[in-house]
XYZ file of C-alpha atoms in Angstrom:
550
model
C 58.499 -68.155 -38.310
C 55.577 -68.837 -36.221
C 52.470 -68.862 -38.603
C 49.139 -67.633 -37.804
C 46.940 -69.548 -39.553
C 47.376 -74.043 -39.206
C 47.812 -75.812 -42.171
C 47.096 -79.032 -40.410
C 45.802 -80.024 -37.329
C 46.763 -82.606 -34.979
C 43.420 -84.515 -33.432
C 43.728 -86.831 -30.887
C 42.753 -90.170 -31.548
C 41.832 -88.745 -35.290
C 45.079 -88.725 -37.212
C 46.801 -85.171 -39.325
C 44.014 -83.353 -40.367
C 44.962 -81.021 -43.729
C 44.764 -80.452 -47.445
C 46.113 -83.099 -50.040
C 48.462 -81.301 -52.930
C 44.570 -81.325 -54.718
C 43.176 -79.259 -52.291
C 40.995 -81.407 -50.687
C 40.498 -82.732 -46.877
C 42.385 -85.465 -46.050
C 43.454 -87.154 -42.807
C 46.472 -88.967 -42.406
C 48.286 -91.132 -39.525
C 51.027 -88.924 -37.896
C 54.267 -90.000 -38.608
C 56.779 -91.253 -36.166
C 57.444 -89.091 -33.246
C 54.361 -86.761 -34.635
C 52.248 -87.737 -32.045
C 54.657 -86.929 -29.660
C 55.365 -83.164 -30.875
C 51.936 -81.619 -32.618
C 50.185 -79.403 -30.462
C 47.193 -81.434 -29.031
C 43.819 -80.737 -30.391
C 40.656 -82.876 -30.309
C 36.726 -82.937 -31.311
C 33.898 -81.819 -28.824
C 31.211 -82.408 -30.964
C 30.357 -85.448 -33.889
C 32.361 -84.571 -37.764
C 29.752 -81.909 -39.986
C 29.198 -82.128 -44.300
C 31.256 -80.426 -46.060
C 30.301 -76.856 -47.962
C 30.982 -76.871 -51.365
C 33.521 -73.934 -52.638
C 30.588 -71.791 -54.450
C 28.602 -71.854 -51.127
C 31.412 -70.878 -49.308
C 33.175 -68.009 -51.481
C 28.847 -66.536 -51.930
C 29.077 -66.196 -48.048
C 32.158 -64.882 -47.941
C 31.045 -62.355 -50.048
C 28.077 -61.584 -47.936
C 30.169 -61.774 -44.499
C 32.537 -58.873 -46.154
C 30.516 -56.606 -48.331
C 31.539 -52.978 -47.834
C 28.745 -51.453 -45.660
C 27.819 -50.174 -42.124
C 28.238 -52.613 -39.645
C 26.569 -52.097 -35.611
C 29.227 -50.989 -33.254
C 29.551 -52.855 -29.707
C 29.421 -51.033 -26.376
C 33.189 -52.900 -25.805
C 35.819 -50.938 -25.801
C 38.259 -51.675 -29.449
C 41.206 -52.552 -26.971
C 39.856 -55.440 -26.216
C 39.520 -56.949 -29.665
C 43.515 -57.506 -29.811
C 43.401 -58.278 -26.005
C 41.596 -61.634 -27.571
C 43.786 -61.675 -30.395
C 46.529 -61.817 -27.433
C 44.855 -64.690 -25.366
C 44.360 -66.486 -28.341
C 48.269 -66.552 -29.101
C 49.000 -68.077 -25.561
C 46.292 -69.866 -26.060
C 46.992 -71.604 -29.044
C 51.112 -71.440 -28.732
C 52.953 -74.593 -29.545
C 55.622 -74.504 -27.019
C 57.190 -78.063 -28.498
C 58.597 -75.818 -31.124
C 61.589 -74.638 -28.906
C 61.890 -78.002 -27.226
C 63.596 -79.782 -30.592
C 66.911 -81.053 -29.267
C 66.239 -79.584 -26.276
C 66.846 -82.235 -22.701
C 63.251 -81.919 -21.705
C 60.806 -84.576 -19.832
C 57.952 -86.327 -21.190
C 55.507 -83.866 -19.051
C 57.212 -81.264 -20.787
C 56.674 -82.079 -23.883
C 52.938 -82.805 -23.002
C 52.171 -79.132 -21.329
C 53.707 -77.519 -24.007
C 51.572 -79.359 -26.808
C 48.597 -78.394 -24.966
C 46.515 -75.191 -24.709
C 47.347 -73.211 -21.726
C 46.784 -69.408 -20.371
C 50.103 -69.015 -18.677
C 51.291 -66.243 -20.647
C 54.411 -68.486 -22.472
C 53.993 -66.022 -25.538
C 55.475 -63.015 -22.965
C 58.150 -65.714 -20.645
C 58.636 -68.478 -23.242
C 60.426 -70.759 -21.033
C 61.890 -68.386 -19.013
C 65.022 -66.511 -18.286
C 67.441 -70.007 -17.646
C 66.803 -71.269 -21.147
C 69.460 -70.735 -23.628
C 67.456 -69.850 -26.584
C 64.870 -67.809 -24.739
C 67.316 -65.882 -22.731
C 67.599 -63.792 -25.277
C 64.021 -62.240 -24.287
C 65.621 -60.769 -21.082
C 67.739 -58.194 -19.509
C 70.963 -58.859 -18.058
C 69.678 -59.233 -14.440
C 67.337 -62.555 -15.808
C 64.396 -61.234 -14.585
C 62.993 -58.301 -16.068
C 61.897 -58.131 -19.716
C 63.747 -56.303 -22.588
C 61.754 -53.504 -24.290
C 62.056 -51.566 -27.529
C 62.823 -47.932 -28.503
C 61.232 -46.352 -31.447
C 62.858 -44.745 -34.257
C 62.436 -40.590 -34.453
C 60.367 -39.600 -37.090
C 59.656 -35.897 -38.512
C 55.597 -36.353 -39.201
C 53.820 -34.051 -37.834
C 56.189 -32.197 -35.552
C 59.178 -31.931 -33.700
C 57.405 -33.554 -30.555
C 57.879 -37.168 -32.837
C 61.491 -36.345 -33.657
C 62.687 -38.246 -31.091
C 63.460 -42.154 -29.876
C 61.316 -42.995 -27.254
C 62.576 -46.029 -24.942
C 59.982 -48.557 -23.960
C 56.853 -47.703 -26.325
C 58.124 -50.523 -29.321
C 58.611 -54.389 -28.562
C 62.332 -55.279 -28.669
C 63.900 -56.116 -32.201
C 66.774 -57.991 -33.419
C 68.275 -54.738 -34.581
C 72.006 -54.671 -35.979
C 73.475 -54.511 -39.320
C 73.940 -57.308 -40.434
C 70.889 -59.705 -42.121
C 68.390 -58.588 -43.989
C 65.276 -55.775 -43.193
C 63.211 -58.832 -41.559
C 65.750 -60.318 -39.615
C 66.566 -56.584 -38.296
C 63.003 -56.198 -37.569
C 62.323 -59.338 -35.963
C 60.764 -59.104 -32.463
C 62.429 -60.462 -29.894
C 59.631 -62.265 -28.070
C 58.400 -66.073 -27.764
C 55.648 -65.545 -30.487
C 56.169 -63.765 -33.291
C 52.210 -63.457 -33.913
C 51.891 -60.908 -31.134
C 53.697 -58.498 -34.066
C 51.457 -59.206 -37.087
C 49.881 -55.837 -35.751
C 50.864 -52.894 -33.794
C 47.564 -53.350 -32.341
C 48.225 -56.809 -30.531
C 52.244 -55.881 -30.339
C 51.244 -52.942 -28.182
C 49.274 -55.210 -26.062
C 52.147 -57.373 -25.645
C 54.308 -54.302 -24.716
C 51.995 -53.559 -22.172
C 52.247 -57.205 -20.940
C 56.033 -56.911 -20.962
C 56.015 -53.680 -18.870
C 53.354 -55.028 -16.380
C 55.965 -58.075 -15.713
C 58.458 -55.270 -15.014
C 56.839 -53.299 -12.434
C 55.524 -56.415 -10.694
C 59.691 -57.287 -10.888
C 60.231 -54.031 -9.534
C 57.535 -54.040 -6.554
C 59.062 -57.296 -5.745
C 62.610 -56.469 -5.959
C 61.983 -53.444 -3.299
C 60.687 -55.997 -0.850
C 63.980 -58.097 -1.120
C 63.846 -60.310 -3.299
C 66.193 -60.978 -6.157
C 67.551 -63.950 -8.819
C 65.819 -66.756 -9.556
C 62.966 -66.502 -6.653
C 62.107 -63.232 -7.684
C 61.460 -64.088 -11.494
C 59.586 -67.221 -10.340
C 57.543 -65.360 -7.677
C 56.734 -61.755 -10.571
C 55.464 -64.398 -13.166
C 52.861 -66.099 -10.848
C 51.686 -63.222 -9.605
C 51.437 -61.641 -13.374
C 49.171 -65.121 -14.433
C 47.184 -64.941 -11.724
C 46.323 -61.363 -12.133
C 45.804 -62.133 -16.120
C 43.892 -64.982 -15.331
C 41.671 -62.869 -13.297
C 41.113 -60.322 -15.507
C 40.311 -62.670 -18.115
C 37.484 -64.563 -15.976
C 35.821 -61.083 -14.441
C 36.618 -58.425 -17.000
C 36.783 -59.945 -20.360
C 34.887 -63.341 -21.167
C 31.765 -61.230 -19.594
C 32.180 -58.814 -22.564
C 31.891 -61.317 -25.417
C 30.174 -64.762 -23.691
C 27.115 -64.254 -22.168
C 27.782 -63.037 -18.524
C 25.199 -65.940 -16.833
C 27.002 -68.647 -18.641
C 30.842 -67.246 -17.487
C 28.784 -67.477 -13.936
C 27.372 -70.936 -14.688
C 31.200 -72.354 -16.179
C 33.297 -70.891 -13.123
C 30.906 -71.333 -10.442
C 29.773 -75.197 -11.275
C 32.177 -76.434 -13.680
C 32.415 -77.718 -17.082
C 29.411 -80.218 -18.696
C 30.835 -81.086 -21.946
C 34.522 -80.388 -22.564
C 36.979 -82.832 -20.821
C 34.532 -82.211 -18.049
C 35.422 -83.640 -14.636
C 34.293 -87.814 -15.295
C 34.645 -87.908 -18.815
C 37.987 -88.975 -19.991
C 40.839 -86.317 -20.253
C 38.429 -84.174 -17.354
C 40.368 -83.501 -14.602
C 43.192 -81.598 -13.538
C 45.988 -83.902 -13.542
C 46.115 -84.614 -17.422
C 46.736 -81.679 -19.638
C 43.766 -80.193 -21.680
C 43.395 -80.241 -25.631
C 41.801 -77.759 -27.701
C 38.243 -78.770 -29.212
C 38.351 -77.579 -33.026
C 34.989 -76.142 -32.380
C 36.406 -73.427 -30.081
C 39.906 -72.868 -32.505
C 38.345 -73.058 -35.717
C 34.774 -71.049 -34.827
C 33.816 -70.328 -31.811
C 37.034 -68.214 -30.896
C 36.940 -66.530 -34.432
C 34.284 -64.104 -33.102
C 37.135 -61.677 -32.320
C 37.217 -60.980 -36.294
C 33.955 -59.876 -36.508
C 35.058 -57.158 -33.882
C 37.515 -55.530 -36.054
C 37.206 -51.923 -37.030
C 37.973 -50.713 -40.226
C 40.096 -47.774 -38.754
C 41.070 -46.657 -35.576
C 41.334 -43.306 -33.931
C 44.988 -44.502 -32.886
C 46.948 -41.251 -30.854
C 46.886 -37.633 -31.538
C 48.535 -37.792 -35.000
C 46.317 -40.529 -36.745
C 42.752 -40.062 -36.366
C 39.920 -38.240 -37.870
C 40.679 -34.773 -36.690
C 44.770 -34.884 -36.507
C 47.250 -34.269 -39.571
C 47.814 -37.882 -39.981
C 43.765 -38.870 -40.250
C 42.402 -41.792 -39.133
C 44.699 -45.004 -38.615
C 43.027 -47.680 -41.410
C 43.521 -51.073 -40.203
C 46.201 -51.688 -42.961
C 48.190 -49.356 -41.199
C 48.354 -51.373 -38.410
C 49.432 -54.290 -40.378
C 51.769 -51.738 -41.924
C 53.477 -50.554 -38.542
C 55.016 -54.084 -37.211
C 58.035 -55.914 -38.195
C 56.386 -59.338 -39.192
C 53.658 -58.071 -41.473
C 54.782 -54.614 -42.400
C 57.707 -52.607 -43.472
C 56.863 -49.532 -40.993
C 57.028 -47.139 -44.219
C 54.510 -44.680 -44.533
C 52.563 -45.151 -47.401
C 52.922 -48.814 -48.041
C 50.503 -50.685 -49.882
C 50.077 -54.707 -49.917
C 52.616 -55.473 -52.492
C 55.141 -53.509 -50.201
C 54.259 -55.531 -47.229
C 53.920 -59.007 -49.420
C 58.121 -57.901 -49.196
C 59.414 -59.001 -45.609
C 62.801 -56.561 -47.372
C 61.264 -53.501 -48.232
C 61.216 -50.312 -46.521
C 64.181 -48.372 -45.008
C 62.458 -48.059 -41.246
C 63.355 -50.885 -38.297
C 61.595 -50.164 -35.245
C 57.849 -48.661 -34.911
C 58.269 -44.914 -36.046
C 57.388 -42.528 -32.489
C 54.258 -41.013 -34.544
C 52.749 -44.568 -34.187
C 52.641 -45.060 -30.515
C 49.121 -45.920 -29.145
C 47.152 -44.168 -27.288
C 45.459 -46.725 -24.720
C 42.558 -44.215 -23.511
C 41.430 -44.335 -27.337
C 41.200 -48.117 -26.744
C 40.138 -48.706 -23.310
C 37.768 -46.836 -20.773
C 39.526 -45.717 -17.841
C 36.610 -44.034 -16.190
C 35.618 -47.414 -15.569
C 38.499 -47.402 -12.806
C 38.023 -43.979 -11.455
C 40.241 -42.307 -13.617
C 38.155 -39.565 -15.399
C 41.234 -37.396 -16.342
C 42.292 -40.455 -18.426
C 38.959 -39.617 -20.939
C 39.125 -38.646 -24.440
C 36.383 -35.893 -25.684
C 33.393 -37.448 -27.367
C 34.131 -39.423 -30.530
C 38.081 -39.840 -30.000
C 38.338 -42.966 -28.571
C 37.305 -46.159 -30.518
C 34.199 -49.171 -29.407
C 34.835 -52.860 -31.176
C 32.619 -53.781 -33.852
C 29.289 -55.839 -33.084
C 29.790 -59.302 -32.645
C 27.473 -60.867 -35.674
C 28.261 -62.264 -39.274
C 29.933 -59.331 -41.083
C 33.832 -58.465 -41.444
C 34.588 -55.298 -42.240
C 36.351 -55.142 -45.872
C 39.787 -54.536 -45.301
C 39.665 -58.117 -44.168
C 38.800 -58.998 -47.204
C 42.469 -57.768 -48.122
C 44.713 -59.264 -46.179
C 48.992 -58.888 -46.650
C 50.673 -62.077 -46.887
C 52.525 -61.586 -43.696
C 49.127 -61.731 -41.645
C 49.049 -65.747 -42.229
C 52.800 -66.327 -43.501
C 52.182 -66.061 -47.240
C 54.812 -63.548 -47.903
C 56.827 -64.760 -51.005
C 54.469 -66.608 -52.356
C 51.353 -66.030 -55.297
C 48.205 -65.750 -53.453
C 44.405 -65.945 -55.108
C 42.350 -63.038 -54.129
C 39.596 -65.270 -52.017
C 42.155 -66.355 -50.409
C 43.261 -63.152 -48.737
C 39.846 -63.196 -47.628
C 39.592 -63.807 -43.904
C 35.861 -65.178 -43.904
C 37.027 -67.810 -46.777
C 39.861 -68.576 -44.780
C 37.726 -69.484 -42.000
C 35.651 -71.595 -43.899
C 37.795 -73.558 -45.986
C 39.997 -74.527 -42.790
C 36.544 -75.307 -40.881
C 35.819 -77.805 -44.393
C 38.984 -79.158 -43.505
C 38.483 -80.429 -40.471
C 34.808 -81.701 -41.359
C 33.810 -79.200 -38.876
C 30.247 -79.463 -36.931
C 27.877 -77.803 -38.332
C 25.980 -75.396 -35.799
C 22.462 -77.451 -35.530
C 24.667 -80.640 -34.576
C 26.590 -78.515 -31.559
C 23.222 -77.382 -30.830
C 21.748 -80.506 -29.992
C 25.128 -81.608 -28.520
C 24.843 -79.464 -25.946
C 21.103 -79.816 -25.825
C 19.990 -76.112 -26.522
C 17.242 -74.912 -29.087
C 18.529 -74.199 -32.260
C 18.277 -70.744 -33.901
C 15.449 -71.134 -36.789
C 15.801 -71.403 -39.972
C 14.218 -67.804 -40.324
C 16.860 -66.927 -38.239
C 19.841 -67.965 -39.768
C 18.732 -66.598 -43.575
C 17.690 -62.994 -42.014
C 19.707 -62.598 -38.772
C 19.439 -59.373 -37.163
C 21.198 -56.363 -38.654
C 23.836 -58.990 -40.523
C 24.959 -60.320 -43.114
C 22.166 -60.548 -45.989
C 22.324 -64.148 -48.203
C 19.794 -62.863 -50.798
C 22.981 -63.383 -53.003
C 22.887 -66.977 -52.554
C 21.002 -69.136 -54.624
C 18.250 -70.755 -53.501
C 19.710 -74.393 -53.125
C 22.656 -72.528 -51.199
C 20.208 -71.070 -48.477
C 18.516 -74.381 -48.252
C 21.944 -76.210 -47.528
C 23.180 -73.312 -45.538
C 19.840 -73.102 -43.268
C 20.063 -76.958 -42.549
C 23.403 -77.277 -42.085
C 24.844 -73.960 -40.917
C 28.448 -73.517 -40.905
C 29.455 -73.762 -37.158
C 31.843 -70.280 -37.370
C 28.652 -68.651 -38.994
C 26.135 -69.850 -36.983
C 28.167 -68.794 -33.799
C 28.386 -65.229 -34.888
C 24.647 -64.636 -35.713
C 23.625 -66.732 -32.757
C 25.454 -63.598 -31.101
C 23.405 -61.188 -33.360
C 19.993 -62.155 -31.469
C 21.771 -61.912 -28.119
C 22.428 -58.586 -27.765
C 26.086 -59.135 -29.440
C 27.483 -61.955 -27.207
C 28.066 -65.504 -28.017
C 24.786 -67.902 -26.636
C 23.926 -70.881 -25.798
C 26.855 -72.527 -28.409
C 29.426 -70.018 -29.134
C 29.379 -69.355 -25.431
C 29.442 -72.665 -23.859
C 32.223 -73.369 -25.872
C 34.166 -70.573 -25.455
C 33.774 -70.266 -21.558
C 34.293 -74.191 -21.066
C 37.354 -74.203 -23.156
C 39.006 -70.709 -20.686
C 37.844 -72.922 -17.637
C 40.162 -76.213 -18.755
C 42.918 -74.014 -19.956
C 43.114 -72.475 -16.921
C 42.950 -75.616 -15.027
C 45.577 -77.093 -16.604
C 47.787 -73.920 -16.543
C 50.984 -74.117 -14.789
C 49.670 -71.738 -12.254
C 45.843 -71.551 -11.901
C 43.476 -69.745 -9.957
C 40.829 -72.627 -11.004
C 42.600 -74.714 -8.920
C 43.112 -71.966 -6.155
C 39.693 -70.478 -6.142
C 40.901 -68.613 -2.715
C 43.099 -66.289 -4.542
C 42.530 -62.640 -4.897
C 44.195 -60.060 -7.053
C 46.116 -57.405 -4.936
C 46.505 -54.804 -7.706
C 43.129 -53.656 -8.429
C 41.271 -51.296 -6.180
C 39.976 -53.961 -4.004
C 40.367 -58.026 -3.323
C 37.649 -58.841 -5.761
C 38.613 -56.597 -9.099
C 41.364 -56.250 -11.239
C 40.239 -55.278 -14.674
C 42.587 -54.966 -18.240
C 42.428 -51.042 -17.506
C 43.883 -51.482 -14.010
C 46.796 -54.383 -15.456
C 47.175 -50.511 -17.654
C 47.343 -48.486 -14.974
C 49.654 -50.992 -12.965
C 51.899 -51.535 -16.014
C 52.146 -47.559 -17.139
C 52.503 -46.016 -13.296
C 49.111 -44.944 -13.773
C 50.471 -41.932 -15.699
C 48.790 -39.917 -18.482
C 52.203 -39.385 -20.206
C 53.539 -43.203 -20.090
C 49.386 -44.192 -21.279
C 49.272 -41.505 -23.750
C 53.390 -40.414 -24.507
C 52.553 -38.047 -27.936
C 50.474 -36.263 -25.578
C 46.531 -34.421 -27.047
């Protein structure tokens, strides 16, 4: 199973970072053929101190204390939408290529990060393990049914075709092998949040097939010609629509209109568009863990679960809850149910559960003002800044493929997760990316007090004088973000927009490399936003968007 969280990282010209059986950071020389078959990551920055393990379990306690955190102006959609990127992203494609005939370049683009959507095509239709993601015709993408269900009414008691991702199914195996979701990455089901993302992803692909397929063509050609045009579109969206909701729009601007200055920037090494692109652990192990401080705690998810319906307000273990890899899809399950990949009686997501995408995304925003919910119905992402709401604090085992196993408390934590894997790598710490990309650091006022954050008045004082001098990099990034009006700054953002720039250079198809495209499903040549992929992908109808209905 693929696992979220990296128990080692391969850096190039570094060696296997990881833990020894003690616990500790260690790097190692990759064995033989290693090399060859780790996805490809590599240092921006120069190697940080280490925090010791009381520092970092007192600021994981601050980053997650129950309390009111600042909501964003984002809509909460498009805190999985990241979660999504980062999976295709961060997908090791070399994992389906064992024993496979496959070139050397091969091998190299699919160790390397790309935005090319491989978590929706794997490696397409003529592969004979991944053909098992498609329809008969080769082309189209299979799609789930839900299972009928008798909460709240009779409206739910029914299977609904195309609202789950496609499973495994049968009767044979056990619960998780019947559950299993038949797509490339199996961390696009770890919540229904991001698996309903991917199910819009899959249905876009089908009605670009479809548009396609009415103008003639068919087979092989048509597949080939859908999937570019689905990238492109993605890739679009991503650049215009969402990078300028958590980076700082003027830096997107800066990134995209002159280029990269720091990462495998054109002149320096790996920089340019013939060799494929690594990923810096600055941007995998903090910069690109903003997306957790977005989280809400619960969600006002369709017309059954939130806070005015019979089912109450969707808590985000319910989301873990309602998937195949990290739930059980049984009502009322708690984490030692889930921490069981076997228990529960239910195989596909229950009808009740289907989302509601006008709770998550604003469709006024395209012109669609019949597609708003009332005041207070629909959900905003959390402020980008150093707190994590609790739940996260809790995670099941099945969120970072623990299941099985005994698991310490702090480390179901998702802030001490983050921390310990950044000590792992010897990590920058912020001040040292700061004056590697030449920016003014924040102060040290700055990082003990932030700005409607977390509070370290629980640390002792040689804690705040270590953590002041030599920030952690994942911490620093988030209340950097705190004094700039919730989007990442002068670090956080230069890393993050540099590192979308390269991987969409050295995607397969790229418009970084075809600046003269233009998207030709939005409302004009120059937009195409996520709510218009939504509107494309659901037939821009209020019962496909919204199927349980107000």
């Amino acid at each position: 199973m693929k696992k979220h969280a990296r128990d080692s990282f391969f850096v190039v010209g570094e060696g296997v970072l990881e833990f020894d059986r003690e616990g500790r950071p260690n790097v190692r020389r990759p064995l033989t053929g290693e090399e060859l078959r780790r996805f490809r990551f590599s240092r921006l920055g120069p190697e940080g101190p280490l925090v010791d393990e009381a520092t970092r379990t007192a600021l994981t306690e601050a980053i997650t204390v129950p309390g009111a955190q600042p909501d964003a102006q984002v809509p909460a959609g498009f805190t999985y939408l990241g979660q999504f990127v980062d999976h295709d992203l961060t997908m090791d494609r070399t994992e389906a290529l064992l024993g496979e005939d496959v070139t050397l370049d091969e091998l190299l683009q699919g160790r390397s990060p790309a935005l090319d959507l491989d978590t929706v095509y794997g490696r397409g239709p003529n592969d004979r393990q991944d053909r098992i993601f498609y329809q008969r015709d080769g082309v189209k993408l299979k799609i789930g049914r839900t299972s009928a269900t008798t909460f709240p009414d009779d409206r739910v008691n029914v299977e609904l075709e195309g609202f789950d991702l496609p499973r495994a199914g049968g009767t044979v195996g056990t619960r998780a092998d019947r559950r299993r979701p038949l797509i490339p990455d199996l961390r696009n089901d770890e919540n229904l949040a991001v698996a309903q993302t991917h199910l819009a992803f899959i249905r876009f692909h089908n009605r670009v097939v479809e548009e396609h397929a009415l103008r003639g063509l068919g087979g092989r050609r048509l597949f080939t010609v859908a999937r570019d045009e689905v990238v492109r579109h993605y890739q679009w969206m991503l650049r215009t629509d969402f990078l300028p909701r958590i980076v700082d729009p003027a830096i997107v601007t800066d990134v995209f209109t002159n280029g990269r200055r720091f990462f495998e920037a054109p002149g320096r090494g790996r920089g340019h568009a013939g060799q494929p692109p690594t990923m810096p652990l600055e941007f995998a192990v903090a910069a690109y863990r903003l997306g957790h401080s977005m989280v809400r705690g619960a969600y006002q998810w369709n017309r059954v679960f939130n806070s005015n319906g019979p089912g109450r307000i969707a808590t985000l273990l319910q989301l873990f809850t309602f998937t195949g890899v990290s739930g059980n899809f049984q009502p009322g399950s708690g984490v030692p149910e889930l921490d069981d990949p076997n228990s529960g009686t239910v195989d596909t997501l229950p009808t009740n559960w289907i989302a509601d995408f006008r709770r998550l995304f604003d469709f006024t925003e395209a012109g669609r003002p019949d597609l708003a919910v009332p005041a207070g119905s629909g959900n905003v992402a959390k402020r980008i800044d150093t707190l994590l709401v609790d739940p996260l604090a809790q995670l099941p085992a099945g969120t970072f493929a623990g299941r099985g196993s005994e698991i310490p408390p702090i480390q179901r934590n998702l802030a001490f997760r983050n921390l310990t894997r950044a000590n792992m790598v010897h990590l920058a710490s912020g001040q040292q990316m700061a004056k590697f990309l030449g920016v003014t650091p924040l102060t040290e006022t700055q990082i003990l007090e932030g700005s409607q954050g977390a509070v370290l008045t629980g640390l002792t004082d040689e804690q705040r004088t270590a953590v002041s001098a030599n920030t952690p990099l994942w911490f620093y990034i988030l209340r950097e973000a705190e004094f700039n009006n919730g989007l990442l700054g002068a670090v956080g953002g230069r890393i993050v927009a540099e590192v979308f720039h390269r991987a969409m250079e050295g995607s397969r198809t790229s418009i970084v490399r075809d600046p003269s495209w233009r998207p030709t499903l939005g409302p004009d040549r120059d937009t195409f936003r996520m709510t218009d992929l939504l509107l494309f992908a659901f037939e821009g109808k209020a019962d496909l968007l919204n199927p349980l209905g107000d």
